[in-house]
mmCIF file of C-alpha atoms in Angstrom:
data_model
loop_
_atom_site.group_PDB
_atom_site.id
_atom_site.type_symbol
_atom_site.label_atom_id
_atom_site.label_comp_id
_atom_site.label_asym_id
_atom_site.label_seq_id
_atom_site.Cartn_x
_atom_site.Cartn_y
_atom_site.Cartn_z
ATOM 1 C CA PHE A 141 8.457 -8.395 -6.006
ATOM 2 C CA ILE A 142 11.931 -8.366 -7.496
ATOM 3 C CA THR A 143 12.991 -4.800 -8.292
ATOM 4 C CA ASP A 144 14.138 -5.769 -11.794
ATOM 5 C CA HIS A 145 11.390 -4.210 -13.925
ATOM 6 C CA ARG A 146 12.003 -6.592 -16.813
ATOM 7 C CA LEU A 147 11.060 -9.525 -14.609
ATOM 8 C CA ILE A 148 7.883 -7.752 -13.475
ATOM 9 C CA VAL A 149 6.912 -7.158 -17.115
ATOM 10 C CA THR A 150 7.686 -10.776 -18.050
ATOM 11 C CA LEU A 151 5.642 -12.194 -15.163
ATOM 12 C CA SER A 152 2.748 -9.857 -16.011
ATOM 13 C CA ILE A 153 2.784 -11.009 -19.641
ATOM 14 C CA LEU A 154 2.873 -14.681 -18.594
ATOM 15 C CA LEU A 155 -0.020 -14.120 -16.181
ATOM 16 C CA THR A 156 -2.054 -12.413 -18.913
ATOM 17 C CA VAL A 157 -1.343 -15.119 -21.516
ATOM 18 C CA SER A 158 -2.192 -17.936 -19.101
ATOM 19 C CA PHE A 159 -5.412 -16.177 -18.062
ATOM 20 C CA ILE A 160 -6.536 -15.661 -21.677
ATOM 21 C CA ALA A 161 -5.615 -19.261 -22.560
ATOM 22 C CA GLY A 162 -7.610 -20.550 -19.592
ATOM 23 C CA ARG A 163 -10.627 -18.476 -20.589
ATOM 24 C CA LEU A 164 -10.449 -19.687 -24.198
ATOM 25 C CA LEU A 165 -10.261 -23.314 -23.070
ATOM 26 C CA ALA A 166 -13.241 -22.789 -20.786
ATOM 27 C CA GLY A 167 -15.178 -21.051 -23.585
ATOM 28 C CA ARG A 168 -15.605 -17.894 -21.487
ATOM 29 C CA ILE A 169 -13.850 -14.887 -22.968
ATOM 30 C CA ASN A 170 -15.947 -12.123 -21.348
ATOM 31 C CA LEU A 171 -14.423 -9.808 -18.753
ATOM 32 C CA ASP A 172 -16.005 -8.027 -15.801
ATOM 33 C CA PHE A 173 -14.865 -4.466 -15.093
ATOM 34 C CA PRO A 174 -15.721 -3.273 -11.575
ATOM 35 C CA HIS A 175 -16.465 0.456 -11.402
ATOM 36 C CA PRO A 176 -15.880 0.932 -15.164
ATOM 37 C CA VAL A 177 -16.431 4.717 -15.080
ATOM 38 C CA MET A 178 -13.741 5.306 -12.462
ATOM 39 C CA LEU A 179 -11.324 2.852 -14.063
ATOM 40 C CA SER A 180 -11.810 4.643 -17.388
ATOM 41 C CA VAL A 181 -11.309 8.074 -15.817
ATOM 42 C CA LEU A 182 -8.125 6.923 -14.131
ATOM 43 C CA MET A 183 -6.767 5.376 -17.320
ATOM 44 C CA LEU A 184 -7.583 8.449 -19.430
ATOM 45 C CA THR A 185 -6.032 10.849 -16.922
ATOM 46 C CA ALA A 186 -2.984 8.571 -16.651
ATOM 47 C CA ILE A 187 -2.577 8.627 -20.451
ATOM 48 C CA ASN A 188 -2.865 12.421 -20.298
ATOM 49 C CA GLY A 189 -0.213 12.386 -17.549
ATOM 50 C CA ALA A 190 2.095 10.280 -19.700
ATOM 51 C CA VAL A 191 1.674 12.645 -22.667
ATOM 52 C CA ARG A 192 2.143 15.793 -20.550
ATOM 53 C CA GLY A 193 5.236 14.494 -18.765
ATOM 54 C CA VAL A 194 8.362 16.643 -19.023
ATOM 55 C CA ASP A 195 10.443 13.589 -19.916
ATOM 56 C CA HIS A 196 8.265 11.542 -22.288
ATOM 57 C CA TYR A 197 10.416 8.422 -22.078
ATOM 58 C CA ASP A 198 10.313 8.456 -18.287
ATOM 59 C CA SER A 199 6.605 9.303 -18.059
ATOM 60 C CA PHE A 200 5.542 6.478 -20.407
ATOM 61 C CA TYR A 201 7.896 4.092 -18.593
ATOM 62 C CA MET A 202 6.255 4.964 -15.256
ATOM 63 C CA PHE A 203 2.803 4.749 -16.851
ATOM 64 C CA ARG A 204 3.438 1.161 -17.960
ATOM 65 C CA LEU A 205 4.859 0.016 -14.610
ATOM 66 C CA LEU A 206 2.581 1.885 -12.201
ATOM 67 C CA ILE A 207 -0.749 2.045 -14.025
ATOM 68 C CA LEU A 208 -0.985 -0.303 -17.002
ATOM 69 C CA LEU A 209 0.547 -3.511 -15.597
ATOM 70 C CA PRO A 210 -1.068 -3.222 -12.139
ATOM 71 C CA MET A 211 -4.437 -2.497 -13.786
ATOM 72 C CA VAL A 212 -4.124 -5.619 -15.954
ATOM 73 C CA ILE A 213 -3.236 -7.724 -12.889
ATOM 74 C CA PHE A 214 -6.145 -6.163 -10.970
ATOM 75 C CA ILE A 215 -8.651 -7.057 -13.702
ATOM 76 C CA ILE A 216 -7.292 -10.606 -14.005
ATOM 77 C CA TYR A 217 -7.446 -11.217 -10.237
ATOM 78 C CA TYR A 218 -10.951 -9.770 -10.044
ATOM 79 C CA ASN A 219 -12.177 -11.956 -12.914
ATOM 80 C CA LEU A 220 -10.673 -15.102 -11.409
ATOM 81 C CA LYS A 221 -13.249 -14.779 -8.590
ATOM 82 C CA LEU A 222 -10.837 -16.420 -6.185
ATOM 83 C CA SER A 223 -12.172 -18.247 -3.146
ATOM 84 C CA ASN A 224 -11.294 -17.100 0.361
ATOM 85 C CA LYS A 225 -8.896 -20.024 0.656
ATOM 86 C CA VAL A 226 -6.999 -19.045 -2.494
ATOM 87 C CA ILE A 227 -6.876 -15.384 -1.436
ATOM 88 C CA GLU A 228 -5.431 -16.472 1.905
ATOM 89 C CA LYS A 229 -2.800 -18.588 0.114
ATOM 90 C CA ASN A 230 -1.806 -15.572 -1.990
ATOM 91 C CA LEU A 231 -1.443 -13.438 1.124
ATOM 92 C CA GLN A 232 0.397 -16.210 2.991
ATOM 93 C CA PHE A 233 2.975 -16.357 0.211
ATOM 94 C CA ILE A 234 3.414 -12.577 0.326
ATOM 95 C CA SER A 235 3.679 -12.546 4.131
ATOM 96 C CA ILE A 236 6.313 -15.325 4.098
ATOM 97 C CA PHE A 237 8.280 -13.359 1.500
ATOM 98 C CA ALA A 238 7.942 -10.224 3.650
ATOM 99 C CA SER A 239 9.117 -12.110 6.739
ATOM 100 C CA ILE A 240 12.193 -13.522 5.011
ATOM 101 C CA THR A 241 13.013 -10.030 3.739
ATOM 102 C CA GLY A 242 12.604 -8.652 7.259
ATOM 103 C CA TRP A 243 14.815 -11.272 8.926
ATOM 104 C CA VAL A 244 17.558 -11.009 6.274
ATOM 105 C CA SER A 245 17.496 -7.206 6.507
ATOM 106 C CA PHE A 246 17.716 -7.419 10.307
ATOM 107 C CA ALA A 247 20.734 -9.751 10.047
ATOM 108 C CA ASN A 248 22.322 -7.240 7.684
ATOM 109 C CA TYR A 249 21.527 -4.427 10.149
ATOM 110 C CA PHE A 250 22.843 -6.372 13.167
ATOM 111 C CA LEU A 251 25.988 -7.863 11.618
ATOM 112 C CA ILE A 252 27.072 -5.252 9.064
ATOM 113 C CA GLY A 253 25.327 -2.128 10.289
ATOM 114 C CA GLY A 254 23.205 -1.664 7.170
ATOM 115 C CA THR A 255 20.982 1.003 8.717
ATOM 116 C CA ARG A 256 17.542 1.309 7.035
ATOM 117 C CA ASN A 257 18.731 -1.044 4.283
ATOM 118 C CA ILE A 258 15.968 -3.431 3.198
ATOM 119 C CA VAL A 259 17.208 -6.267 0.998
ATOM 120 C CA GLY A 260 15.769 -6.058 -2.514
ATOM 121 C CA TRP A 261 14.280 -2.575 -2.085
ATOM 122 C CA TYR A 262 15.561 0.662 -3.557
ATOM 123 C CA SER A 263 14.186 2.692 -0.627
ATOM 124 C CA GLN A 264 13.233 1.835 2.937
ATOM 125 C CA ASN A 265 10.000 3.853 2.883
ATOM 126 C CA PRO A 266 8.105 1.816 0.240
ATOM 127 C CA ALA A 267 9.461 -1.313 1.950
ATOM 128 C CA ALA A 268 7.996 -0.107 5.263
ATOM 129 C CA CYS A 269 4.628 0.440 3.578
ATOM 130 C CA PHE A 270 4.856 -3.095 2.127
ATOM 131 C CA PHE A 271 5.474 -4.569 5.588
ATOM 132 C CA GLY A 272 2.663 -2.459 7.050
ATOM 133 C CA MET A 273 0.158 -3.652 4.444
ATOM 134 C CA ILE A 274 0.792 -7.354 5.036
ATOM 135 C CA MET A 275 1.375 -7.263 8.815
ATOM 136 C CA PRO A 276 -2.360 -7.280 9.856
ATOM 137 C CA PHE A 277 -2.948 -10.419 7.780
ATOM 138 C CA ALA A 278 0.038 -12.113 9.448
ATOM 139 C CA LEU A 279 -1.383 -11.139 12.850
ATOM 140 C CA VAL A 280 -4.850 -12.504 12.028
ATOM 141 C CA SER A 281 -3.253 -15.727 10.724
ATOM 142 C CA VAL A 282 -1.625 -16.258 14.142
ATOM 143 C CA LEU A 283 -5.010 -15.768 15.833
ATOM 144 C CA GLN A 284 -6.798 -18.208 13.526
ATOM 145 C CA GLU A 285 -4.302 -21.073 13.600
ATOM 146 C CA GLN A 286 -4.955 -23.787 16.206
ATOM 147 C CA GLN A 287 -2.235 -26.333 15.378
ATOM 148 C CA ARG A 288 0.853 -25.646 17.513
ATOM 149 C CA THR A 289 3.589 -26.231 14.930
ATOM 150 C CA LYS A 290 1.862 -24.094 12.305
ATOM 151 C CA LYS A 291 1.138 -21.416 14.901
ATOM 152 C CA LEU A 292 4.844 -21.290 15.794
ATOM 153 C CA ILE A 293 5.756 -20.869 12.103
ATOM 154 C CA LEU A 294 3.187 -18.067 11.771
ATOM 155 C CA TRP A 295 4.668 -16.382 14.851
ATOM 156 C CA ILE A 296 8.089 -16.443 13.172
ATOM 157 C CA VAL A 297 6.515 -14.924 10.038
ATOM 158 C CA LEU A 298 4.814 -12.186 12.074
ATOM 159 C CA LEU A 299 7.976 -11.377 14.018
ATOM 160 C CA GLY A 300 9.943 -11.189 10.758
ATOM 161 C CA ILE A 301 7.524 -8.580 9.418
ATOM 162 C CA TRP A 302 7.706 -6.559 12.647
ATOM 163 C CA THR A 303 11.495 -6.826 12.428
ATOM 164 C CA GLY A 304 11.367 -5.475 8.872
ATOM 165 C CA ILE A 305 9.322 -2.470 10.047
ATOM 166 C CA PHE A 306 11.883 -1.886 12.823
ATOM 167 C CA VAL A 307 14.811 -1.900 10.367
ATOM 168 C CA THR A 308 13.086 0.620 8.068
ATOM 169 C CA GLN A 309 12.816 3.068 10.991
ATOM 170 C CA SER A 310 9.858 4.623 9.216
ATOM 171 C CA ARG A 311 8.077 6.912 11.673
ATOM 172 C CA ALA A 312 4.952 7.019 9.492
ATOM 173 C CA VAL A 313 4.593 3.231 9.430
ATOM 174 C CA TYR A 314 5.458 2.936 13.144
ATOM 175 C CA VAL A 315 2.550 5.197 14.035
ATOM 176 C CA THR A 316 0.050 3.888 11.468
ATOM 177 C CA SER A 317 0.859 0.263 12.337
ATOM 178 C CA ILE A 318 0.048 0.963 15.998
ATOM 179 C CA PHE A 319 -3.206 2.582 14.873
ATOM 180 C CA THR A 320 -4.256 -0.373 12.706
ATOM 181 C CA LEU A 321 -3.164 -2.933 15.313
ATOM 182 C CA GLY A 322 -5.546 -1.155 17.673
ATOM 183 C CA TYR A 323 -8.276 -1.418 15.045
ATOM 184 C CA VAL A 324 -7.722 -5.191 14.741
ATOM 185 C CA ALA A 325 -7.724 -5.540 18.539
ATOM 186 C CA ILE A 326 -11.042 -3.683 18.808
ATOM 187 C CA LYS A 327 -12.579 -6.000 16.225
ATOM 188 C CA ASP A 328 -11.043 -9.187 17.623
ATOM 189 C CA LYS A 329 -10.291 -9.032 21.358
ATOM 190 C CA ARG A 330 -7.886 -11.987 21.146
ATOM 191 C CA ALA A 331 -5.479 -9.780 19.223
ATOM 192 C CA LEU A 332 -4.787 -7.831 22.423
ATOM 193 C CA SER A 333 -2.852 -10.760 23.882
ATOM 194 C CA VAL A 334 -0.582 -10.771 20.823
ATOM 195 C CA ILE A 335 -0.006 -7.056 20.409
ATOM 196 C CA MET A 336 0.005 -5.985 24.086
ATOM 197 C CA PRO A 337 3.849 -5.970 24.307
ATOM 198 C CA ILE A 338 3.976 -3.762 21.186
ATOM 199 C CA LEU A 339 1.329 -1.386 22.538
ATOM 200 C CA ILE A 340 3.190 -1.065 25.866
ATOM 201 C CA ALA A 341 6.462 -0.385 24.028
ATOM 202 C CA ALA A 342 4.681 2.151 21.806
ATOM 203 C CA ILE A 343 3.217 3.985 24.810
ATOM 204 C CA VAL A 344 6.716 4.266 26.280
ATOM 205 C CA ILE A 345 8.786 4.889 23.131
ATOM 206 C CA LEU A 346 6.598 6.879 20.703
ATOM 207 C CA PRO A 347 6.187 10.063 22.791
ATOM 208 C CA THR A 348 9.953 10.165 23.318
ATOM 209 C CA LEU A 349 10.600 9.590 19.614
ATOM 210 C CA ILE A 350 8.145 12.325 18.617
ATOM 211 C CA LEU A 351 9.626 14.834 21.092
ATOM 212 C CA TYR A 352 13.148 13.943 19.919
ATOM 213 C CA ARG A 353 12.229 14.500 16.284
ATOM 214 C CA LEU A 354 10.484 17.784 17.099
ATOM 215 C CA ALA A 355 13.605 18.953 18.912
ATOM 216 C CA LEU A 356 15.757 18.092 15.899
ATOM 217 C CA MET A 357 13.343 19.930 13.600
ATOM 218 C CA PHE A 358 13.918 23.130 15.563
ATOM 219 C CA GLY A 359 17.698 22.664 15.691
ATOM 220 C CA VAL A 360 17.907 21.403 19.268
ATOM 221 C CA GLY A 361 20.426 18.549 19.303
ATOM 222 C CA ALA A 362 23.480 17.323 17.461
ATOM 223 C CA HIS A 363 21.968 17.885 14.020
ATOM 224 C CA THR A 364 18.817 19.198 12.380
ATOM 225 C CA ASP A 365 16.204 16.711 11.149
ATOM 226 C CA TRP A 366 16.333 17.871 7.536
ATOM 227 C CA SER A 367 14.003 15.037 6.473
ATOM 228 C CA SER A 368 11.088 16.423 8.493
ATOM 229 C CA VAL A 369 11.936 20.089 7.851
ATOM 230 C CA GLY A 370 12.290 19.350 4.143
ATOM 231 C CA ARG A 371 8.929 17.582 3.996
ATOM 232 C CA ILE A 372 7.129 20.501 5.597
ATOM 233 C CA GLN A 373 8.769 22.893 3.155
ATOM 234 C CA ILE A 374 7.881 20.650 0.192
ATOM 235 C CA TRP A 375 4.226 20.467 1.276
ATOM 236 C CA LEU A 376 3.959 24.228 1.772
ATOM 237 C CA ASN A 377 5.602 24.947 -1.579
ATOM 238 C CA SER A 378 3.416 22.323 -3.263
ATOM 239 C CA LEU A 379 0.312 24.191 -2.138
ATOM 240 C CA GLU A 380 1.475 27.098 -4.297
ATOM 241 C CA LEU A 381 1.635 24.788 -7.327
ATOM 242 C CA ILE A 382 -1.869 23.342 -6.920
ATOM 243 C CA PRO A 383 -3.850 26.181 -8.624
ATOM 244 C CA GLU A 384 -1.684 25.910 -11.740
ATOM 245 C CA TYR A 385 -1.892 22.119 -12.049
ATOM 246 C CA PHE A 386 -5.229 21.439 -10.356
ATOM 247 C CA TRP A 387 -7.280 20.326 -13.372
ATOM 248 C CA PHE A 388 -4.894 18.378 -15.594
ATOM 249 C CA GLY A 389 -1.768 17.894 -13.506
ATOM 250 C CA MET A 390 1.819 18.445 -14.626
ATOM 251 C CA GLY A 391 2.436 14.983 -16.056
ATOM 252 C CA ILE A 392 3.753 11.728 -14.673
ATOM 253 C CA ASP A 393 7.018 12.077 -12.737
ATOM 254 C CA SER A 394 7.363 15.742 -13.759
ATOM 255 C CA PHE A 395 7.528 17.075 -10.194
ATOM 256 C CA ARG A 396 11.245 16.217 -10.057
ATOM 257 C CA GLU A 397 11.868 18.710 -12.885
ATOM 258 C CA ILE A 398 9.297 21.420 -12.164
ATOM 259 C CA TYR A 399 9.672 21.760 -8.381
ATOM 260 C CA PRO A 400 13.450 22.496 -8.285
ATOM 261 C CA ALA A 401 13.034 25.030 -11.087
ATOM 262 C CA ARG A 402 10.249 26.832 -9.231
ATOM 263 C CA PHE A 403 11.872 26.625 -5.787
ATOM 264 C CA PRO A 404 15.646 26.610 -6.353
ATOM 265 C CA LEU A 405 16.411 27.642 -2.751
ATOM 266 C CA GLY A 406 14.645 24.680 -1.119
ATOM 267 C CA PHE A 407 16.394 22.577 1.542
ATOM 268 C CA ILE A 408 15.929 19.402 -0.502
ATOM 269 C CA ARG A 409 15.793 18.819 -4.242
ATOM 270 C CA ALA A 410 12.394 17.110 -4.066
ATOM 271 C CA VAL A 411 11.776 14.376 -6.635
ATOM 272 C CA HIS A 412 8.133 14.018 -5.503
ATOM 273 C CA PRO A 413 5.841 15.838 -3.033
ATOM 274 C CA HIS A 414 6.232 13.197 -0.283
ATOM 275 C CA ASN A 415 2.476 12.734 -0.137
ATOM 276 C CA VAL A 416 0.814 10.241 -2.455
ATOM 277 C CA TYR A 417 -2.413 12.262 -2.760
ATOM 278 C CA LEU A 418 -0.518 15.369 -3.812
ATOM 279 C CA ARG A 419 1.469 13.205 -6.214
ATOM 280 C CA TRP A 420 -1.689 11.778 -7.787
ATOM 281 C CA LEU A 421 -3.053 15.329 -8.118
ATOM 282 C CA PHE A 422 0.122 16.620 -9.772
ATOM 283 C CA GLU A 423 0.474 13.629 -12.102
ATOM 284 C CA PHE A 424 -3.178 13.011 -13.087
ATOM 285 C CA GLY A 425 -5.065 16.184 -12.145
ATOM 286 C CA ILE A 426 -8.122 16.371 -9.899
ATOM 287 C CA PHE A 427 -10.168 13.860 -11.942
ATOM 288 C CA GLY A 428 -7.485 11.196 -11.794
ATOM 289 C CA MET A 429 -6.885 11.754 -8.084
ATOM 290 C CA LEU A 430 -10.609 11.469 -7.328
ATOM 291 C CA ALA A 431 -10.880 8.289 -9.417
ATOM 292 C CA TYR A 432 -7.907 6.754 -7.595
ATOM 293 C CA THR A 433 -9.355 7.749 -4.201
ATOM 294 C CA TYR A 434 -12.809 6.405 -5.071
ATOM 295 C CA LEU A 435 -11.421 3.035 -6.177
ATOM 296 C CA LEU A 436 -9.567 2.770 -2.859
ATOM 297 C CA LEU A 437 -12.306 3.940 -0.518
ATOM 298 C CA LYS A 438 -15.325 2.226 -2.113
ATOM 299 C CA PRO A 439 -14.316 -1.369 -1.276
ATOM 300 C CA LEU A 440 -13.126 -0.261 2.161
ATOM 301 C CA ARG A 441 -16.536 1.264 2.908
ATOM 302 C CA LEU A 442 -18.343 -1.884 1.740
ATOM 303 C CA SER A 443 -15.977 -3.993 3.794
ATOM 304 C CA PHE A 444 -16.523 -1.903 6.934
ATOM 305 C CA GLN A 445 -20.267 -2.391 6.503
ATOM 306 C CA LYS A 446 -19.744 -6.139 6.237
ATOM 307 C CA VAL A 447 -17.595 -6.216 9.393
ATOM 308 C CA ARG A 448 -20.118 -4.101 11.365
ATOM 309 C CA LYS A 449 -22.954 -6.492 10.556
ATOM 310 C CA ILE A 450 -21.172 -9.493 12.023
ATOM 311 C CA GLU A 451 -19.722 -7.869 15.168
ATOM 312 C CA ASN A 452 -22.132 -9.644 17.525
ATOM 313 C CA LYS A 453 -21.913 -12.995 15.751
ATOM 314 C CA VAL A 454 -19.353 -15.772 15.623
ATOM 315 C CA TRP A 455 -16.438 -14.735 13.430
ATOM 316 C CA GLY A 456 -15.256 -16.923 10.589
ATOM 317 C CA SER A 457 -12.285 -16.775 8.232
ATOM 318 C CA GLU A 458 -14.045 -14.380 5.838
ATOM 319 C CA GLU A 459 -14.655 -11.794 8.569
ATOM 320 C CA ARG A 460 -11.045 -11.955 9.727
ATOM 321 C CA LEU A 461 -9.896 -11.699 6.116
ATOM 322 C CA HIS A 462 -11.989 -8.535 5.718
ATOM 323 C CA VAL A 463 -10.501 -7.019 8.876
ATOM 324 C CA SER A 464 -6.905 -7.862 7.924
ATOM 325 C CA LEU A 465 -7.312 -6.426 4.417
ATOM 326 C CA ASN A 466 -8.985 -3.305 5.807
ATOM 327 C CA ALA A 467 -6.222 -2.778 8.362
ATOM 328 C CA GLY A 468 -3.454 -3.352 5.796
ATOM 329 C CA MET A 469 -5.020 -0.861 3.402
ATOM 330 C CA ILE A 470 -5.488 1.709 6.183
ATOM 331 C CA THR A 471 -1.811 1.403 7.155
ATOM 332 C CA ALA A 472 -0.719 2.048 3.575
ATOM 333 C CA LEU A 473 -3.113 4.950 2.996
ATOM 334 C CA LEU A 474 -2.212 6.725 6.249
ATOM 335 C CA ALA A 475 1.532 6.232 5.717
ATOM 336 C CA SER A 476 1.045 7.714 2.243
ATOM 337 C CA VAL A 477 0.289 11.102 3.802
ATOM 338 C CA PHE A 478 4.025 11.353 4.560
ATOM 339 C CA ASP A 479 5.510 9.710 1.473
ATOM 340 C CA SER A 480 4.745 8.335 -1.980
ATOM 341 C CA PRO A 481 5.245 4.556 -1.640
ATOM 342 C CA PHE A 482 2.964 3.370 -4.447
ATOM 343 C CA HIS A 483 5.360 4.682 -7.083
ATOM 344 C CA GLN A 484 7.311 1.442 -6.990
ATOM 345 C CA PRO A 485 6.034 -1.455 -9.138
ATOM 346 C CA GLN A 486 6.052 -4.025 -6.327
ATOM 347 C CA LEU A 487 3.875 -1.954 -4.022
ATOM 348 C CA SER A 488 1.641 -0.660 -6.793
ATOM 349 C CA ILE A 489 0.859 -4.229 -7.890
ATOM 350 C CA LEU A 490 0.262 -5.303 -4.280
ATOM 351 C CA LEU A 491 -2.165 -2.396 -3.805
ATOM 352 C CA TRP A 492 -4.231 -3.426 -6.828
ATOM 353 C CA MET A 493 -4.159 -7.085 -5.722
ATOM 354 C CA TYR A 494 -5.562 -5.968 -2.352
ATOM 355 C CA LEU A 495 -8.291 -4.036 -4.162
ATOM 356 C CA ALA A 496 -9.163 -7.086 -6.261
ATOM 357 C CA PHE A 497 -9.319 -9.257 -3.143
ATOM 358 C CA LEU A 498 -11.536 -6.755 -1.301
ATOM 359 C CA LEU A 499 -13.867 -6.301 -4.265
ATOM 360 C CA THR A 500 -14.132 -10.062 -4.755
ATOM 361 C CA LEU A 501 -14.985 -10.568 -1.074
ATOM 362 C CA ASN A 502 -17.499 -7.719 -1.142
ATOM 363 C CA GLN A 503 -19.196 -8.991 -4.299
ATOM 364 C CA ARG A 504 -19.484 -12.408 -2.676
ATOM 365 C CA SER A 505 -20.881 -10.855 0.515
ATOM 366 C CA LEU A 506 -23.433 -8.794 -1.412
ATOM 367 C CA ALA A 507 -24.522 -11.845 -3.427
ATOM 368 C CA SER A 508 -24.922 -13.810 -0.185
ATOM 369 C CA ALA A 509 -26.997 -11.021 1.363
ATOM 370 C CA ARG A 510 -29.287 -10.892 -1.703
ATOM 371 C CA HIS A 511 -29.686 -14.672 -1.538
ATOM 372 C CA GLU A 512 -30.694 -14.480 2.153
ATOM 373 C CA ILE A 513 -33.288 -11.803 1.344
#
């Protein structure tokens, strides 16, 4: 999760080498590719996006960090067929890292006044999405733990993640986190006791925040909310670009060059369309966007089916793991309507790890169901 891209590349290479070495030692060199058609479509459209990019060096650089490396990590994690316990350990490590980041960023905010400054992150918005993805798992971990000392530690972890979301001041993640916390509470009633203070605060604060931001958008107040006004303008202008780039896109990271040239009088010099689905469309074309969307929604749908089947039964760790992964993914996908967080290597890799975890759990669930039949 370090922002130094060279370290990400190095760790990815080491992971790949160790995986291949382990397979060779075990005498098993075959690989499983889940949804091979969609993975192939995404890779081909991404290669096309790299070739069509306005700045070839930049487009191929982004292709390696945001498509190639995460895809390799996704395939490795999927082929490892990790147990629930190992998946939980992976997520525990990530949640502890997120909590430390949140607490350190809060100390920086409180002592120095580093507003919206998240330690180790280039931008607060991808950081907010990162916190939002891992927060449901941290919540479920608190619910599952029975031992007092460990439960206290998990509370500190959860509070650190909530603190990180607070420091980001991301309206999108505020709202989507409340939505997904409600989803977890509906699925597991015990979650209400944990999140009730947050829900009460949200009921009181969110309407005021929304009205305040709306007032700023229309110039009522000390200053205009150019962030919101600019986003609306970018989305409306982007709609005019869709017919031209609908089929094959404009190339990876080309929006930053094409948009200002087409709309020189815009409020903001947009470097991306501030909506991840529009960004996927502009970078990969309709086929790439559909492939990306399918790969995200397919495991979620399977996972929802799994959760529905066990609603009237006793819940175990696997069911709670499904719910926490679902809720984390929902937070990220809803927040992505208002920004483009997955275009940072850390978050892109985390997204594909989540997909691998969900697919592994779903494959195991399907195999178990077939065995019962």
